[in-house]
Amino acid sequence: MPGYSEFYFNVDHGYLEGLVRGFKGGILTSADYVNLAQCETLEDLKLHLQTTDYGNFLANETGPLTVSTIDEKLKTKLLTEFHYFRNHAFEPLATFLNFVTYSYMIDNVILLITGTLHQRPIAELVPKCHPLGSFEQMEAVSIASNPTELFNAILVDTPLAAFFQDCLSENDLDEMNIEIMRNKLYKSYLEAFYKFCEKQGGTTAEIMRPILEFEADRRAFIITINSFGTELSKDDREKLYPTCGKLYPEGLHLLANADDYEQVKCVAEYYAEYKAVFEGVGSGTGEKTLEDAFFEHEVKLNVLAFNNQFHFGVFYAYVKLKEQECRNIVWIAECISQRHRTKINNYIPIF
Amino acid sequence: MGSLFRSEEVCLAQLFLHSASAYSCISELGERGLLEFRDLNPNVSPFQRRFVGEVRRCEEMEKTFTFLQQELRAAGRVLGPCPESPRAPAAREALRVQEQSEQLAQELREVSRNRASLRDNLRDLRQYLHVLREGQRFTSLPAPLGSPPRPRALSEREPILDPSLHQHLERKINFVAGVIHPWRVTAFERLLWRACRGYLVASFVEMPEPMEDPVTVRQHPGGRAGTAGESITWVIFLISHWGEQIGQKIRKISDCFHCQVYPYPESEASRTDTITKLHGRIQELSVTLEETEKYLAEVLDKVVLALPTWRVQVQKMKAIYLVLNQCSFDVTKKCLIAEVWCPVQDLTQVQDALRQGSYQSGSSVECFVQRIPTSESPPTLIRTNKFTAGFQSIVDAYGVASYQEVNPGKAP
């Protein structure tokens, strides 16, 4: 209800909101990125990051620096911060933060199943999982051979059980079905998250609504474009679209009937923001890809979340922005280490 | 005492330092603590300055010192304060310090690694011993016929299937035995039941003595000298199952929960045999471990002696190079030019220090200081001693006085 959040929010969540805003102040600015792009070696990059909020996070690294070490340490820092938030959170913030982790859990489960399908040993796959989404029974997914078994034996005790209702089937897990399962899980998750935010009401709903709607529509676009040339039928495709976005219901219907990229672009033209997103995309190698354009739009929405107080959206926005920052730093580090500096400025600046 | 204006008179001066004797001159000036240096290279980024290589070397040495100090702290030793204030080392001495510290660090790393692996082995063997001993309770032969009827409560301890009969059955019972973290027991049991229901029987019992957690020990990389992991009362489990496929599933699930699985011999005799062998090995290992710990203590003693002096020396060296980075380098004349704020009273002392520095570095050309006029306002200098420093810092907390502003306390 309007006017509620200002009075009672700080009692339970004031400390954490203050903390997350402090962390947000430490996110790298465009000046930092310019300096990072000027570095010649990874050692210079490390020297530069020492002057930022990251401090001496690479100080105890013995041996030569590699991009994967940097990536790992960046993720560890975000993980520590997130765990601190989660451990100190009361309800309903605790449930909100749990929802943030579910998307990573889904990705981890799918990664492990795909890996098992390709006969990879479990020890090789576990380090590739995203740490925010790890749960106790994660590694046991390799013993399941079809979705029903997967659900009944392993996932039923995890929070992902609620999203599994559509996916139960006796088909064996193969490439196509794994992707379909991933998208169905994600659709249930996104709709559940959307309902949760709506139920919270107030500023949280106001801030999270555009973010989650964009996420849903982005998935719809990506699913459509990726399904061109595969055996996925149009009806099946329509069942995979999350319904909590702006495109529901007419846009989704049009997307389901689209046959190529141009038609998808036409559908986007009906919606002002998506028209702008698709406009910026070029198809040459030097120009922005659709993925980049989507990331940019997401960054814009997440930055807006910090303009309001007393809501949970700041936590979600912080996690996403930090992820984008990791991606940026790793991109710059890769360009430096491979000495291929032409595209070094293709990062997405945040502040 | 009692001047109308706050702050002493401070002037801007230029130091001309010969490049060979620059280091020792700055060292001499640093010991006396007289000057404030201005940064003459503001546009140069930190990693493009002249002496950045030396600064990085100092930082690497500091990294080694931090490692040594962590090891000391982990072993429960306290580092004493530095007895006397050593001067910054010359280049040769610095090299010696670097070599010695790296050698010590290397030795310490090796010994810690050995010790850690010995401890791991010992812990492993002791766990195995416990697993076998506790497992006996579930798989021992039943009491001979004719004994008084046992009360119901003991029925859990009876073997699931009388082992003396199992040769008659077609199916062979296999065992999976191991150790699991107590917090994961319920999830483990539940997952086992869901995945292999009906085809196995699992029993859990707590270990009689608590042991270190290998994960928390491993979390300190480099094998810290004295860390023990958290002491946890582990839970021993023994799973009896029929069939090979179930066995594989059980092993995968136990891998997932990071349990230590040990081979559980089938027959009673081989179990007792393994137990005696384990006893012997544990004895040997304990002796070796003691020797290693003694050697480790010796190495740590050496570190405690040398570390405080080294730290102060390297700190001073780094400070000198950071100051040298601020000077501008005059390539043609082979000398460094530094601009400093100097109190007028101390100009002679500064000259003295420079003379000493050039003498020490053995160069024939003397460095000198020259006062230059300036229209800028110098920084404020208020001399304090141990007593007045406290009061001055309280006054400064409200705002540091600007140079030569009128002293309100002295106004008539």
mmCIF file of C-alpha atoms in Angstrom, chain B residues 68-384:
data_model
loop_
_atom_site.group_PDB
_atom_site.id
_atom_site.type_symbol
_atom_site.label_atom_id
_atom_site.label_comp_id
_atom_site.label_asym_id
_atom_site.label_seq_id
_atom_site.Cartn_x
_atom_site.Cartn_y
_atom_site.Cartn_z
ATOM 1 C CA LEU B 68 55.682 -15.078 7.117
ATOM 2 C CA GLN B 69 53.712 -13.106 9.632
ATOM 3 C CA GLN B 70 50.537 -15.055 8.866
ATOM 4 C CA GLU B 71 52.398 -18.285 9.438
ATOM 5 C CA LEU B 72 53.699 -17.001 12.744
ATOM 6 C CA ARG B 73 50.268 -15.937 13.857
ATOM 7 C CA ALA B 74 48.800 -19.264 12.836
ATOM 8 C CA ALA B 75 51.418 -21.022 14.914
ATOM 9 C CA GLY B 76 50.481 -18.883 17.889
ATOM 10 C CA ARG B 77 53.691 -16.889 18.025
ATOM 11 C CA VAL B 78 53.768 -13.179 18.613
ATOM 12 C CA LEU B 79 56.064 -10.915 16.707
ATOM 13 C CA GLY B 80 57.999 -8.606 18.991
ATOM 14 C CA PRO B 81 58.526 -4.919 18.179
ATOM 15 C CA CYS B 82 61.662 -3.857 16.398
ATOM 16 C CA PRO B 83 64.403 -3.298 19.004
ATOM 17 C CA GLU B 84 66.307 -0.415 17.418
ATOM 18 C CA SER B 85 65.358 1.646 14.390
ATOM 19 C CA PRO B 86 67.377 0.350 11.452
ATOM 20 C CA ARG B 87 68.221 2.596 8.541
ATOM 21 C CA ALA B 88 67.012 1.942 5.051
ATOM 22 C CA PRO B 89 69.295 -0.614 3.424
ATOM 23 C CA ALA B 90 71.633 0.045 0.560
ATOM 24 C CA ALA B 91 71.055 -1.808 -2.676
ATOM 25 C CA ARG B 92 73.290 -4.775 -1.820
ATOM 26 C CA GLU B 93 71.820 -5.219 1.586
ATOM 27 C CA ALA B 94 68.333 -4.989 0.176
ATOM 28 C CA LEU B 95 69.168 -7.832 -2.156
ATOM 29 C CA ARG B 96 70.400 -9.887 0.768
ATOM 30 C CA VAL B 97 67.221 -9.230 2.711
ATOM 31 C CA GLN B 98 65.151 -10.245 -0.284
ATOM 32 C CA GLU B 99 67.077 -13.466 -0.798
ATOM 33 C CA GLN B 100 67.006 -14.471 2.821
ATOM 34 C CA SER B 101 63.323 -13.746 3.259
ATOM 35 C CA GLU B 102 62.427 -15.684 0.151
ATOM 36 C CA GLN B 103 64.537 -18.594 1.252
ATOM 37 C CA LEU B 104 62.894 -18.679 4.659
ATOM 38 C CA ALA B 105 59.476 -18.429 3.093
ATOM 39 C CA GLN B 106 60.266 -21.292 0.746
ATOM 40 C CA GLU B 107 61.504 -23.459 3.592
ATOM 41 C CA LEU B 108 58.492 -22.642 5.671
ATOM 42 C CA ARG B 109 56.154 -23.488 2.804
ATOM 43 C CA GLU B 110 57.801 -26.844 2.264
ATOM 44 C CA VAL B 111 57.814 -27.828 5.882
ATOM 45 C CA SER B 112 54.223 -26.724 6.330
ATOM 46 C CA ARG B 113 53.216 -28.712 3.296
ATOM 47 C CA ASN B 114 54.891 -31.827 4.614
ATOM 48 C CA ARG B 115 53.363 -31.379 7.975
ATOM 49 C CA ALA B 116 49.923 -30.828 6.488
ATOM 50 C CA SER B 117 50.144 -33.967 4.395
ATOM 51 C CA LEU B 118 51.358 -35.987 7.372
ATOM 52 C CA ARG B 119 48.477 -34.721 9.440
ATOM 53 C CA ASP B 120 46.055 -35.517 6.659
ATOM 54 C CA ASN B 121 47.351 -39.063 6.415
ATOM 55 C CA LEU B 122 47.177 -39.520 10.142
ATOM 56 C CA ARG B 123 43.644 -38.255 10.277
ATOM 57 C CA ASP B 124 42.660 -40.467 7.385
ATOM 58 C CA LEU B 125 44.055 -43.556 9.086
ATOM 59 C CA ARG B 126 42.385 -42.757 12.369
ATOM 60 C CA GLN B 127 39.056 -42.228 10.661
ATOM 61 C CA TYR B 128 39.398 -45.548 8.864
ATOM 62 C CA LEU B 129 40.152 -47.208 12.178
ATOM 63 C CA HIS B 130 37.033 -45.782 13.730
ATOM 64 C CA VAL B 131 34.922 -46.736 10.739
ATOM 65 C CA LEU B 132 36.061 -50.332 11.005
ATOM 66 C CA ARG B 133 35.581 -50.454 14.763
ATOM 67 C CA GLU B 134 32.114 -48.961 14.694
ATOM 68 C CA GLY B 135 31.148 -50.977 11.683
ATOM 69 C CA GLN B 136 31.886 -54.114 13.681
ATOM 70 C CA ARG B 137 28.929 -53.326 15.828
ATOM 71 C CA PHE B 138 26.598 -53.712 12.891
ATOM 72 C CA THR B 139 28.153 -56.645 11.152
ATOM 73 C CA SER B 140 29.482 -58.786 13.961
ATOM 74 C CA LEU B 141 28.254 -62.317 14.273
ATOM 75 C CA PRO B 142 25.136 -62.806 16.354
ATOM 76 C CA ALA B 143 25.401 -64.269 19.843
ATOM 77 C CA PRO B 144 25.378 -68.092 19.908
ATOM 78 C CA LEU B 145 22.113 -69.905 20.413
ATOM 79 C CA GLY B 146 21.165 -70.639 23.968
ATOM 80 C CA SER B 147 22.007 -67.235 25.306
ATOM 81 C CA PRO B 148 19.319 -65.446 27.278
ATOM 82 C CA PRO B 149 16.787 -63.593 25.086
ATOM 83 C CA ARG B 150 17.965 -60.140 24.262
ATOM 84 C CA PRO B 151 15.780 -57.183 25.008
ATOM 85 C CA ARG B 152 14.056 -55.463 22.100
ATOM 86 C CA ALA B 153 16.128 -52.335 22.349
ATOM 87 C CA LEU B 154 19.200 -54.083 21.065
ATOM 88 C CA SER B 155 17.528 -55.275 17.903
ATOM 89 C CA GLU B 156 19.012 -52.366 15.961
ATOM 90 C CA ARG B 157 22.465 -53.673 16.675
ATOM 91 C CA GLU B 158 21.743 -57.079 15.198
ATOM 92 C CA PRO B 159 22.982 -57.618 11.714
ATOM 93 C CA ILE B 160 20.447 -57.123 8.995
ATOM 94 C CA LEU B 161 21.067 -60.511 7.599
ATOM 95 C CA ASP B 162 22.867 -63.226 9.464
ATOM 96 C CA PRO B 163 26.307 -63.230 7.794
ATOM 97 C CA SER B 164 26.795 -66.915 8.324
ATOM 98 C CA LEU B 165 23.766 -67.515 6.144
ATOM 99 C CA HIS B 166 24.612 -65.251 3.321
ATOM 100 C CA GLN B 167 26.599 -67.772 1.410
ATOM 101 C CA HIS B 168 23.362 -69.633 0.869
ATOM 102 C CA LEU B 169 21.696 -66.683 -0.751
ATOM 103 C CA GLU B 170 22.154 -65.853 -4.395
ATOM 104 C CA ARG B 171 22.753 -62.226 -3.745
ATOM 105 C CA LYS B 172 25.844 -60.909 -2.078
ATOM 106 C CA ILE B 173 25.701 -58.049 0.338
ATOM 107 C CA ASN B 174 28.028 -55.193 -0.433
ATOM 108 C CA PHE B 175 29.036 -52.527 1.985
ATOM 109 C CA VAL B 176 29.826 -48.896 1.539
ATOM 110 C CA ALA B 177 31.395 -47.374 4.617
ATOM 111 C CA GLY B 178 32.514 -43.856 5.221
ATOM 112 C CA VAL B 179 32.412 -40.654 7.162
ATOM 113 C CA ILE B 180 30.102 -37.701 6.641
ATOM 114 C CA HIS B 181 29.767 -34.210 8.066
ATOM 115 C CA PRO B 182 27.049 -34.232 10.756
ATOM 116 C CA TRP B 183 25.050 -31.372 9.213
ATOM 117 C CA ARG B 184 24.540 -33.279 6.003
ATOM 118 C CA VAL B 185 23.297 -36.507 7.509
ATOM 119 C CA THR B 186 19.566 -35.875 7.097
ATOM 120 C CA ALA B 187 19.840 -34.661 3.525
ATOM 121 C CA PHE B 188 22.083 -37.612 2.696
ATOM 122 C CA GLU B 189 19.719 -40.131 4.219
ATOM 123 C CA ARG B 190 16.745 -38.616 2.451
ATOM 124 C CA LEU B 191 18.461 -38.586 -0.915
ATOM 125 C CA LEU B 192 19.611 -42.172 -0.469
ATOM 126 C CA TRP B 193 16.119 -43.284 0.345
ATOM 127 C CA ARG B 194 14.574 -41.476 -2.601
ATOM 128 C CA ALA B 195 17.104 -42.668 -5.092
ATOM 129 C CA CYS B 196 17.506 -46.288 -4.106
ATOM 130 C CA ARG B 197 14.508 -47.001 -1.983
ATOM 131 C CA GLY B 198 14.199 -50.405 -0.535
ATOM 132 C CA TYR B 199 17.451 -51.734 -1.846
ATOM 133 C CA LEU B 200 19.706 -50.584 0.885
ATOM 134 C CA VAL B 201 19.916 -50.302 4.615
ATOM 135 C CA ALA B 202 21.846 -47.406 6.053
ATOM 136 C CA SER B 203 23.056 -47.039 9.601
ATOM 137 C CA PHE B 204 24.622 -43.964 11.113
ATOM 138 C CA VAL B 205 26.590 -43.583 14.292
ATOM 139 C CA GLU B 206 28.640 -40.769 15.740
ATOM 140 C CA MET B 207 32.370 -41.012 16.039
ATOM 141 C CA PRO B 208 33.632 -41.379 19.587
ATOM 142 C CA GLU B 209 36.155 -38.544 19.292
ATOM 143 C CA PRO B 210 35.991 -35.310 17.340
ATOM 144 C CA MET B 211 38.414 -34.744 14.496
ATOM 145 C CA GLU B 212 39.556 -31.888 12.338
ATOM 146 C CA ASP B 213 37.569 -30.875 9.345
ATOM 147 C CA PRO B 214 39.833 -31.175 6.295
ATOM 148 C CA VAL B 215 37.858 -28.549 4.418
ATOM 149 C CA THR B 216 38.531 -25.774 6.910
ATOM 150 C CA VAL B 217 42.196 -26.724 6.983
ATOM 151 C CA ARG B 218 42.327 -26.682 3.207
ATOM 152 C CA GLN B 219 40.718 -23.269 3.134
ATOM 153 C CA HIS B 220 43.977 -21.766 4.260
ATOM 154 C CA PRO B 221 46.112 -22.141 1.166
ATOM 155 C CA GLY B 222 49.795 -22.811 1.341
ATOM 156 C CA GLY B 223 49.377 -25.180 4.263
ATOM 157 C CA ARG B 224 49.474 -22.839 7.222
ATOM 158 C CA ALA B 225 51.874 -23.840 9.890
ATOM 159 C CA GLY B 226 49.646 -24.160 12.871
ATOM 160 C CA THR B 227 46.035 -24.115 11.747
ATOM 161 C CA ALA B 228 43.745 -26.767 12.899
ATOM 162 C CA GLY B 229 40.458 -27.091 11.134
ATOM 163 C CA GLU B 230 37.233 -26.986 13.057
ATOM 164 C CA SER B 231 36.884 -29.872 15.423
ATOM 165 C CA ILE B 232 33.781 -31.777 14.413
ATOM 166 C CA THR B 233 32.187 -34.973 15.637
ATOM 167 C CA TRP B 234 31.859 -36.846 12.395
ATOM 168 C CA VAL B 235 29.184 -39.408 11.710
ATOM 169 C CA ILE B 236 30.156 -42.845 10.486
ATOM 170 C CA PHE B 237 27.792 -44.523 8.091
ATOM 171 C CA LEU B 238 27.578 -48.073 6.917
ATOM 172 C CA ILE B 239 25.348 -48.896 3.984
ATOM 173 C CA SER B 240 24.574 -52.452 3.075
ATOM 174 C CA HIS B 241 23.097 -52.963 -0.329
ATOM 175 C CA TRP B 242 22.311 -55.586 -2.926
ATOM 176 C CA GLY B 243 23.377 -55.164 -6.491
ATOM 177 C CA GLU B 244 26.077 -53.365 -8.362
ATOM 178 C CA GLN B 245 24.017 -50.544 -9.925
ATOM 179 C CA ILE B 246 22.742 -49.469 -6.563
ATOM 180 C CA GLY B 247 26.331 -49.502 -5.385
ATOM 181 C CA GLN B 248 27.332 -47.087 -8.121
ATOM 182 C CA LYS B 249 24.443 -44.764 -7.330
ATOM 183 C CA ILE B 250 25.370 -44.798 -3.673
ATOM 184 C CA ARG B 251 28.949 -43.950 -4.458
ATOM 185 C CA LYS B 252 27.910 -41.051 -6.693
ATOM 186 C CA ILE B 253 25.628 -39.708 -4.003
ATOM 187 C CA SER B 254 28.330 -39.980 -1.367
ATOM 188 C CA ASP B 255 30.695 -38.104 -3.696
ATOM 189 C CA CYS B 256 28.107 -35.400 -4.039
ATOM 190 C CA PHE B 257 28.012 -34.893 -0.292
ATOM 191 C CA HIS B 258 31.813 -34.940 -0.018
ATOM 192 C CA CYS B 259 31.995 -37.968 2.249
ATOM 193 C CA GLN B 260 35.135 -39.920 2.771
ATOM 194 C CA VAL B 261 34.504 -43.504 1.694
ATOM 195 C CA TYR B 262 36.705 -46.338 2.878
ATOM 196 C CA PRO B 263 36.918 -49.920 1.621
ATOM 197 C CA TYR B 264 35.106 -52.179 4.015
ATOM 198 C CA PRO B 265 36.427 -55.715 3.975
ATOM 199 C CA GLU B 266 33.850 -58.446 3.742
ATOM 200 C CA SER B 267 34.999 -60.955 6.280
ATOM 201 C CA GLU B 268 35.530 -60.575 10.012
ATOM 202 C CA ALA B 269 39.100 -61.840 9.851
ATOM 203 C CA SER B 270 40.286 -59.376 7.227
ATOM 204 C CA ARG B 271 38.688 -56.582 9.230
ATOM 205 C CA THR B 272 40.662 -57.409 12.382
ATOM 206 C CA ASP B 273 43.758 -57.772 10.237
ATOM 207 C CA THR B 274 43.287 -54.301 8.751
ATOM 208 C CA ILE B 275 42.729 -52.878 12.217
ATOM 209 C CA THR B 276 46.071 -54.163 13.515
ATOM 210 C CA LYS B 277 47.877 -52.906 10.421
ATOM 211 C CA LEU B 278 46.291 -49.499 10.866
ATOM 212 C CA HIS B 279 47.478 -49.328 14.462
ATOM 213 C CA GLY B 280 51.050 -49.906 13.324
ATOM 214 C CA ARG B 281 50.918 -47.251 10.643
ATOM 215 C CA ILE B 282 49.385 -44.695 12.965
ATOM 216 C CA GLN B 283 52.243 -45.227 15.391
ATOM 217 C CA GLU B 284 54.888 -44.628 12.710
ATOM 218 C CA LEU B 285 53.183 -41.570 11.392
ATOM 219 C CA SER B 286 52.880 -39.987 14.839
ATOM 220 C CA VAL B 287 56.623 -40.272 15.343
ATOM 221 C CA THR B 288 57.372 -38.675 11.961
ATOM 222 C CA LEU B 289 54.897 -35.917 12.653
ATOM 223 C CA GLU B 290 56.625 -35.058 15.920
ATOM 224 C CA GLU B 291 59.957 -34.665 14.180
ATOM 225 C CA THR B 292 58.428 -32.418 11.547
ATOM 226 C CA GLU B 293 56.833 -30.223 14.166
ATOM 227 C CA LYS B 294 60.172 -29.792 15.928
ATOM 228 C CA TYR B 295 61.846 -28.681 12.709
ATOM 229 C CA LEU B 296 59.001 -26.299 11.964
ATOM 230 C CA ALA B 297 59.443 -24.693 15.401
ATOM 231 C CA GLU B 298 63.109 -24.080 14.626
ATOM 232 C CA VAL B 299 62.327 -22.368 11.328
ATOM 233 C CA LEU B 300 59.720 -20.200 13.016
ATOM 234 C CA ASP B 301 62.278 -19.163 15.632
ATOM 235 C CA LYS B 302 64.553 -17.894 12.889
ATOM 236 C CA VAL B 303 61.709 -15.902 11.397
ATOM 237 C CA VAL B 304 60.783 -14.293 14.706
ATOM 238 C CA LEU B 305 64.344 -13.035 15.115
ATOM 239 C CA ALA B 306 64.735 -11.476 11.693
ATOM 240 C CA LEU B 307 61.307 -10.286 10.634
ATOM 241 C CA PRO B 308 60.784 -7.043 12.621
ATOM 242 C CA THR B 309 64.023 -5.454 11.397
ATOM 243 C CA TRP B 310 63.342 -6.441 7.808
ATOM 244 C CA ARG B 311 59.876 -4.955 7.846
ATOM 245 C CA VAL B 312 61.045 -1.563 9.043
ATOM 246 C CA GLN B 313 63.895 -1.578 6.564
ATOM 247 C CA VAL B 314 61.692 -2.379 3.589
ATOM 248 C CA GLN B 315 59.084 0.159 4.682
ATOM 249 C CA LYS B 316 61.746 2.857 4.710
ATOM 250 C CA MET B 317 63.060 1.741 1.344
ATOM 251 C CA LYS B 318 59.620 1.895 -0.216
ATOM 252 C CA ALA B 319 59.029 5.352 1.225
ATOM 253 C CA ILE B 320 62.303 6.570 -0.250
ATOM 254 C CA TYR B 321 61.418 5.275 -3.694
ATOM 255 C CA LEU B 322 57.960 6.802 -3.526
ATOM 256 C CA VAL B 323 59.585 10.148 -2.746
ATOM 257 C CA LEU B 324 62.097 9.672 -5.553
ATOM 258 C CA ASN B 325 59.180 9.068 -7.899
ATOM 259 C CA GLN B 326 57.991 12.536 -7.097
ATOM 260 C CA CYS B 327 61.244 14.177 -8.222
ATOM 261 C CA SER B 328 61.849 15.224 -11.756
ATOM 262 C CA PHE B 329 64.768 13.684 -13.477
ATOM 263 C CA ASP B 330 67.096 15.958 -15.350
ATOM 264 C CA VAL B 331 68.622 13.654 -17.934
ATOM 265 C CA THR B 332 71.282 15.969 -19.324
ATOM 266 C CA LYS B 333 72.725 16.948 -16.000
ATOM 267 C CA LYS B 334 72.344 13.477 -14.460
ATOM 268 C CA CYS B 335 70.716 14.860 -11.390
ATOM 269 C CA LEU B 336 67.364 14.791 -9.704
ATOM 270 C CA ILE B 337 65.514 17.937 -8.833
ATOM 271 C CA ALA B 338 63.113 17.939 -5.925
ATOM 272 C CA GLU B 339 60.924 20.758 -4.722
ATOM 273 C CA VAL B 340 60.333 20.812 -1.003
ATOM 274 C CA TRP B 341 58.651 22.882 1.631
ATOM 275 C CA CYS B 342 61.212 23.492 4.325
ATOM 276 C CA PRO B 343 61.045 25.460 7.575
ATOM 277 C CA VAL B 344 63.470 28.351 7.343
ATOM 278 C CA GLN B 345 65.096 27.464 10.653
ATOM 279 C CA ASP B 346 66.103 24.051 9.358
ATOM 280 C CA LEU B 347 67.756 25.009 6.116
ATOM 281 C CA THR B 348 71.206 24.475 7.606
ATOM 282 C CA GLN B 349 70.193 21.073 8.921
ATOM 283 C CA VAL B 350 68.973 20.123 5.473
ATOM 284 C CA GLN B 351 72.294 21.109 3.962
ATOM 285 C CA ASP B 352 74.037 19.096 6.620
ATOM 286 C CA ALA B 353 71.922 16.052 5.849
ATOM 287 C CA LEU B 354 72.656 16.341 2.160
ATOM 288 C CA ARG B 355 76.356 16.535 2.845
ATOM 289 C CA GLN B 356 76.182 13.431 5.002
ATOM 290 C CA GLY B 357 74.212 11.599 2.351
ATOM 291 C CA SER B 358 76.651 12.366 -0.426
ATOM 292 C CA TYR B 359 79.540 11.406 1.823
ATOM 293 C CA GLN B 360 77.947 8.083 2.635
ATOM 294 C CA SER B 361 77.282 7.199 -0.959
ATOM 295 C CA GLY B 362 80.883 8.035 -1.713
ATOM 296 C CA SER B 363 80.236 10.505 -4.484
ATOM 297 C CA SER B 364 82.503 13.457 -5.010
ATOM 298 C CA VAL B 365 79.874 15.926 -6.105
ATOM 299 C CA GLU B 366 77.881 17.430 -3.286
ATOM 300 C CA CYS B 367 74.170 17.881 -3.389
ATOM 301 C CA PHE B 368 72.859 21.207 -2.308
ATOM 302 C CA VAL B 369 69.696 23.025 -1.452
ATOM 303 C CA GLN B 370 68.596 26.344 -2.821
ATOM 304 C CA ARG B 371 65.817 28.487 -1.585
ATOM 305 C CA ILE B 372 63.493 29.812 -4.293
ATOM 306 C CA PRO B 373 60.956 32.563 -4.032
ATOM 307 C CA THR B 374 57.341 31.649 -4.498
ATOM 308 C CA SER B 375 53.978 33.312 -4.413
ATOM 309 C CA GLU B 376 52.165 30.184 -3.287
ATOM 310 C CA SER B 377 51.128 29.794 0.280
ATOM 311 C CA PRO B 378 53.227 27.192 2.073
ATOM 312 C CA PRO B 379 51.773 24.458 4.282
ATOM 313 C CA THR B 380 51.327 25.139 7.972
ATOM 314 C CA LEU B 381 53.944 23.787 10.351
ATOM 315 C CA ILE B 382 53.367 23.814 14.072
ATOM 316 C CA ARG B 383 56.083 22.096 16.035
ATOM 317 C CA THR B 384 54.844 19.931 18.836
#
